Coordinates of C-alpha atoms in Angstrom, one line a residue:
Chain A
X1 CA 49.6 79.4 -16.2
X2 CA 46.7 81.7 -17.2
X3 CA 43.6 81.5 -15.0
X4 CA 40.1 82.6 -15.6
X5 CA 37.9 82.8 -12.5
X6 CA 40.8 81.4 -10.6
X7 CA 40.8 78.2 -12.6
X8 CA 43.4 77.0 -15.1
X9 CA 42.4 75.0 -18.2
X10 CA 43.6 71.9 -16.3
X11 CA 41.5 72.8 -13.3
X12 CA 38.5 73.0 -15.5
X13 CA 39.1 69.5 -16.9
X14 CA 39.5 68.0 -13.5
X15 CA 36.4 69.8 -12.2
X16 CA 34.4 68.5 -15.2
X17 CA 35.5 65.0 -14.4
X18 CA 34.6 65.4 -10.8
X19 CA 31.2 66.7 -11.7
X20 CA 30.6 63.7 -13.9
X21 CA 31.7 61.3 -11.1
X22 CA 29.4 63.1 -8.8
X23 CA 26.4 62.8 -11.2
X24 CA 27.2 59.1 -11.5
X25 CA 27.2 58.7 -7.7
X26 CA 23.8 60.4 -7.4
X27 CA 22.4 58.3 -10.3
X28 CA 23.7 55.1 -8.7
X29 CA 21.8 56.0 -5.6
X30 CA 18.4 55.4 -7.2
X31 CA 19.2 51.9 -8.2
X32 CA 17.8 49.2 -6.0
X33 CA 19.8 46.1 -5.2
X34 CA 17.2 44.1 -3.3
X35 CA 16.7 40.7 -4.9
X36 CA 15.7 38.3 -2.1
X37 CA 13.8 38.7 1.1
X38 CA 14.4 36.3 4.0
X39 CA 11.3 35.7 6.2
X40 CA 11.8 34.3 9.7
X41 CA 9.3 33.2 12.4
X42 CA 10.8 33.2 15.9
X43 CA 14.3 32.9 14.4
X44 CA 13.6 30.1 12.0
X45 CA 13.7 30.8 8.3
X46 CA 10.2 30.1 6.9
X47 CA 10.6 31.5 3.4
X48 CA 12.9 33.1 0.8
X49 CA 10.9 35.4 -1.4
X50 CA 12.1 36.5 -4.8
X51 CA 11.2 40.1 -5.0
X52 CA 10.8 40.0 -8.8
X53 CA 7.9 37.5 -8.4
X54 CA 4.7 39.2 -7.1
X55 CA 3.1 37.0 -4.4
X56 CA 1.5 36.9 -1.0
X57 CA 2.7 34.8 1.9
X58 CA 0.9 33.9 5.1
X59 CA 3.0 33.2 8.2
X60 CA 1.5 31.7 11.3
X61 CA 2.6 33.0 14.7
X62 CA 1.4 32.9 18.3
X63 CA -1.2 35.7 17.6
X64 CA -2.5 34.5 14.3
X65 CA -1.7 35.0 10.7
X66 CA 0.7 37.7 9.3
X67 CA 0.3 38.4 5.6
X68 CA 3.3 39.6 3.5
X69 CA 3.0 41.0 0.0
X70 CA 5.7 41.1 -2.7
X71 CA 5.2 43.4 -5.7
X72 CA 7.5 45.5 -8.0
X73 CA 10.7 44.3 -6.3
X74 CA 9.5 45.3 -2.9
X75 CA 8.0 43.6 0.1
X76 CA 5.7 44.7 2.9
X77 CA 3.6 43.5 5.8
X78 CA 0.1 43.6 4.3
X79 CA -1.7 42.8 7.6
X80 CA -0.8 41.5 11.0
X81 CA -2.8 40.4 14.0
X82 CA -0.6 42.4 16.4
X83 CA -1.9 45.4 18.3
X84 CA 0.7 48.0 17.4
X85 CA 0.8 47.5 13.7
X86 CA 4.3 48.9 13.5
X87 CA 5.2 46.3 11.0
X88 CA 2.4 47.3 8.6
X89 CA 3.2 51.0 9.0
X90 CA 6.8 50.4 8.1
X91 CA 5.6 50.1 4.5
X92 CA 7.6 48.8 1.6
X93 CA 11.1 47.5 1.8
X94 CA 13.3 47.4 -1.2
X95 CA 16.9 48.2 -0.3
X96 CA 19.5 45.5 0.5
X97 CA 19.9 45.1 4.2
X98 CA 16.5 46.7 5.1
X99 CA 14.8 44.9 8.0
X100 CA 11.3 45.0 9.6
X101 CA 10.0 42.8 12.4
X102 CA 6.7 42.2 14.1
X103 CA 7.8 41.2 17.5
X104 CA 4.4 40.3 18.9
X105 CA 3.9 37.7 16.2
X106 CA 7.6 36.8 15.9
X107 CA 7.8 37.5 12.2
X108 CA 10.8 39.3 10.7
X109 CA 11.6 40.2 7.1
X110 CA 15.1 41.2 5.9
X111 CA 16.3 41.9 2.4
X112 CA 19.4 40.0 1.7
X113 CA 22.5 42.2 1.8
X114 CA 25.9 41.3 0.3
X115 CA 27.6 41.1 3.6
X116 CA 25.9 40.4 6.9
X117 CA 28.4 40.6 9.7
X118 CA 27.1 43.2 12.2
X119 CA 25.2 46.5 12.0
X120 CA 27.8 48.9 13.4
X121 CA 30.5 49.4 15.9
X122 CA 30.4 52.3 18.3
X123 CA 32.6 53.3 21.2
Chain B
X1 CA 71.6 86.8 17.8
X2 CA 69.0 84.1 17.2
X3 CA 67.7 82.5 20.3
X4 CA 68.3 78.8 20.8
X5 CA 65.2 76.6 20.9
X6 CA 64.7 73.9 23.4
X7 CA 65.5 71.0 21.0
X8 CA 68.7 72.7 20.0
X9 CA 69.7 73.2 23.6
X10 CA 69.2 69.5 24.1
X11 CA 71.6 68.9 21.2
X12 CA 69.0 68.1 18.5
X13 CA 69.8 69.7 15.2
X14 CA 66.8 71.7 13.9
X15 CA 66.8 72.5 10.2
X16 CA 64.9 75.3 8.5
X17 CA 62.7 72.6 7.0
X18 CA 61.8 71.4 10.5
X19 CA 60.8 75.0 11.4
X20 CA 58.7 75.3 8.3
X21 CA 56.9 72.0 8.9
X22 CA 56.3 72.8 12.5
X23 CA 54.9 76.2 11.8
X24 CA 52.5 75.0 9.1
X25 CA 51.5 71.9 11.1
X26 CA 50.7 74.1 14.1
X27 CA 48.5 76.3 11.9
X28 CA 46.7 73.2 10.5
X29 CA 46.2 71.8 14.0
X30 CA 44.6 75.0 15.2
X31 CA 42.3 75.1 12.3
X32 CA 41.5 71.4 12.8
X33 CA 40.5 72.1 16.5
X34 CA 38.5 75.2 15.6
X35 CA 36.6 73.1 13.0
X36 CA 35.9 70.3 15.4
X37 CA 34.0 72.8 17.5
X38 CA 31.8 73.9 14.6
X39 CA 28.3 72.4 14.4
X40 CA 27.5 70.7 11.1
X41 CA 24.0 70.0 9.6
X42 CA 25.2 66.5 8.7
X43 CA 27.6 64.9 11.1
X44 CA 31.0 64.4 9.4
X45 CA 30.6 67.2 6.8
X46 CA 33.2 69.8 7.5
X47 CA 34.8 72.5 5.3
X48 CA 38.2 70.8 5.7
X49 CA 40.0 74.2 6.1
X50 CA 43.0 72.5 7.6
X51 CA 43.6 70.9 4.3
X52 CA 44.0 74.3 2.7
X53 CA 47.2 74.5 4.7
X54 CA 48.3 71.1 3.4
X55 CA 47.7 72.1 -0.2
X56 CA 49.5 75.4 0.4
X57 CA 52.4 73.5 1.8
X58 CA 52.4 71.2 -1.2
X59 CA 52.4 74.0 -3.8
X60 CA 54.8 76.3 -1.9
X61 CA 57.2 73.9 -0.3
X62 CA 56.8 70.5 -2.0
X63 CA 55.5 67.0 -1.3
X64 CA 57.6 66.2 1.7
X65 CA 56.4 69.2 3.7
X66 CA 52.8 68.6 2.7
X67 CA 53.0 64.9 3.8
X68 CA 54.4 66.0 7.2
X69 CA 51.9 68.7 7.7
X70 CA 49.0 66.5 6.7
X71 CA 49.9 63.6 8.9
X72 CA 51.0 65.7 11.9
X73 CA 47.7 67.5 11.7
X74 CA 45.8 64.2 12.2
X75 CA 48.1 63.0 15.0
X76 CA 48.4 66.1 17.0
X77 CA 44.8 67.1 16.4
X78 CA 43.6 63.7 17.8
X79 CA 45.9 64.0 20.8
X80 CA 44.5 67.4 21.7
X81 CA 40.9 66.3 21.1
X82 CA 41.3 63.1 23.0
X83 CA 40.4 60.9 20.0
X84 CA 43.7 59.3 19.4
X85 CA 43.2 55.6 18.3
X86 CA 39.4 56.0 18.4
X87 CA 37.2 55.3 15.4
X88 CA 37.2 59.0 14.6
X89 CA 41.0 59.0 14.5
X90 CA 41.1 56.2 12.0
X91 CA 38.5 57.8 9.8
X92 CA 40.5 61.0 9.9
X93 CA 43.7 59.2 9.2
X94 CA 42.3 57.2 6.3
X95 CA 40.9 60.4 4.8
X96 CA 44.2 62.2 5.1
X97 CA 46.2 59.2 3.6
X98 CA 43.8 59.0 0.7
X99 CA 43.9 62.7 -0.1
X100 CA 47.7 62.9 0.3
X101 CA 48.1 59.9 -2.0
X102 CA 46.0 61.7 -4.7
X103 CA 48.0 64.9 -4.2
X104 CA 51.2 63.0 -4.5
X105 CA 50.1 61.4 -7.8
X106 CA 48.5 64.6 -9.3
X107 CA 50.8 67.4 -8.2
X108 CA 53.3 66.6 -11.0
X109 CA 50.6 66.9 -13.7
X110 CA 51.1 70.1 -15.7
X111 CA 48.5 72.8 -15.8
X112 CA 46.8 72.2 -12.5
X113 CA 46.5 74.9 -9.8
X114 CA 44.8 74.9 -6.4
X115 CA 41.2 73.8 -7.3
X116 CA 42.4 71.2 -9.8
X117 CA 44.2 69.5 -6.9
X118 CA 41.9 70.3 -4.0
X119 CA 38.7 68.9 -5.6
X120 CA 40.1 65.4 -6.3
X121 CA 41.9 65.4 -2.9
X122 CA 38.7 66.3 -1.1
X123 CA 36.7 63.6 -2.9
X124 CA 39.5 61.0 -2.2
X125 CA 39.4 62.1 1.5
X126 CA 35.6 61.3 1.6
X127 CA 36.0 58.0 -0.2
X128 CA 38.9 56.9 2.0
X129 CA 36.8 57.6 5.0
X130 CA 33.8 55.7 3.6
X131 CA 36.0 52.7 2.8
X132 CA 37.4 52.5 6.3
X133 CA 33.9 53.1 7.8
X134 CA 32.5 50.3 5.6
X135 CA 35.2 47.8 6.1
X136 CA 35.6 48.3 9.8
X137 CA 32.7 50.1 11.5
X138 CA 29.5 49.8 9.5
X139 CA 29.6 46.9 7.1
X140 CA 26.3 47.7 5.6
X141 CA 25.6 48.7 2.0
X142 CA 23.2 51.4 3.3
X143 CA 26.3 53.4 4.3
X144 CA 26.9 54.3 0.7
X145 CA 23.6 56.1 0.4
X146 CA 25.3 58.9 2.2
X147 CA 28.2 59.0 -0.3
X148 CA 26.8 61.3 -2.9
X149 CA 25.9 64.0 -0.3
X150 CA 29.4 63.8 1.1
X151 CA 31.0 63.9 -2.3
X152 CA 28.9 67.0 -3.2
X153 CA 30.1 68.7 -0.1
X154 CA 33.7 67.6 -0.9
X155 CA 33.5 69.1 -4.4
X156 CA 32.2 72.4 -3.1
X157 CA 34.6 72.8 -0.2
X158 CA 37.4 71.5 -2.3
X159 CA 36.7 74.1 -4.9
X160 CA 36.5 76.9 -2.3
X161 CA 39.7 75.7 -0.6
X162 CA 41.6 75.4 -3.9
X163 CA 40.6 78.9 -4.9
X164 CA 41.7 80.1 -1.4
X165 CA 45.1 78.5 -1.9
X166 CA 45.5 80.2 -5.3
X167 CA 44.8 83.6 -3.6
X168 CA 47.3 82.8 -0.8
X169 CA 50.0 81.8 -3.3
X170 CA 49.4 84.9 -5.6
X171 CA 49.6 87.2 -2.6
X172 CA 52.8 85.5 -1.4
X173 CA 54.4 85.9 -4.8
X174 CA 53.3 89.5 -5.1
X175 CA 54.8 90.3 -1.7
X176 CA 58.1 88.7 -2.7
X177 CA 58.1 90.6 -6.0
X178 CA 57.7 93.9 -4.1
X179 CA 60.3 93.1 -1.5

């Protein structure tokens, strides 16, 4: 087998295929898979939001009203009566499995993922 | 006169194939241990130098030796690091099994040398690990956001490792030619 730069002709074919697969993997990364957002208030499901339909939702909690906004396939906490505002600063959610909660007002938003068993196992 | 090894003294026949496998596996284990001590910018991304030994074993001595070396490396490496049967061990094992499977399928293809085998094997290694991690440890689609970065590293390290194997084999053949 003759080799140029240490690679045979076959190696170059395999390498090209690997580069293509790699480009596809990076390209697939950009695609969102979201779809549905599940809104809960103190553990009870209060709404299922279709992320493709822009809307605003007001959820009542012990502190007052939390406002959620859906736009462009994403969802965020627009405003919250809580002190920390962590939920608002979490910004937009779009990826499947993403989760934000406002504990003071008991409101949580999670984007539906294909499988929901547990987060992770560690030892 | 050749000295008699312990297994032989105990009445176990030791073939030259056993010696070859033991020598290469020991080399792979030492490299495996040294690599485990190296810090990495992204946990889990490693050069996989031990797999250079596996590929060398495959191209020089055939599939059987490569399978032994590859699996012994995982087993003995985990015993020495204290990770036997831990999550890390199963990730390591699934990576090794996936890459050995790819090597077993591809090494009969004509026209491939080190890099042409090492790159697919390294990428299979990463994908085998991700599959195990997803099915077992982190059943969350977000895991796959790490996949492209790991595959990129696999491609680069696989290429480097494959070229290194080519060098090793060329040198070995040159030395035999001179002898």
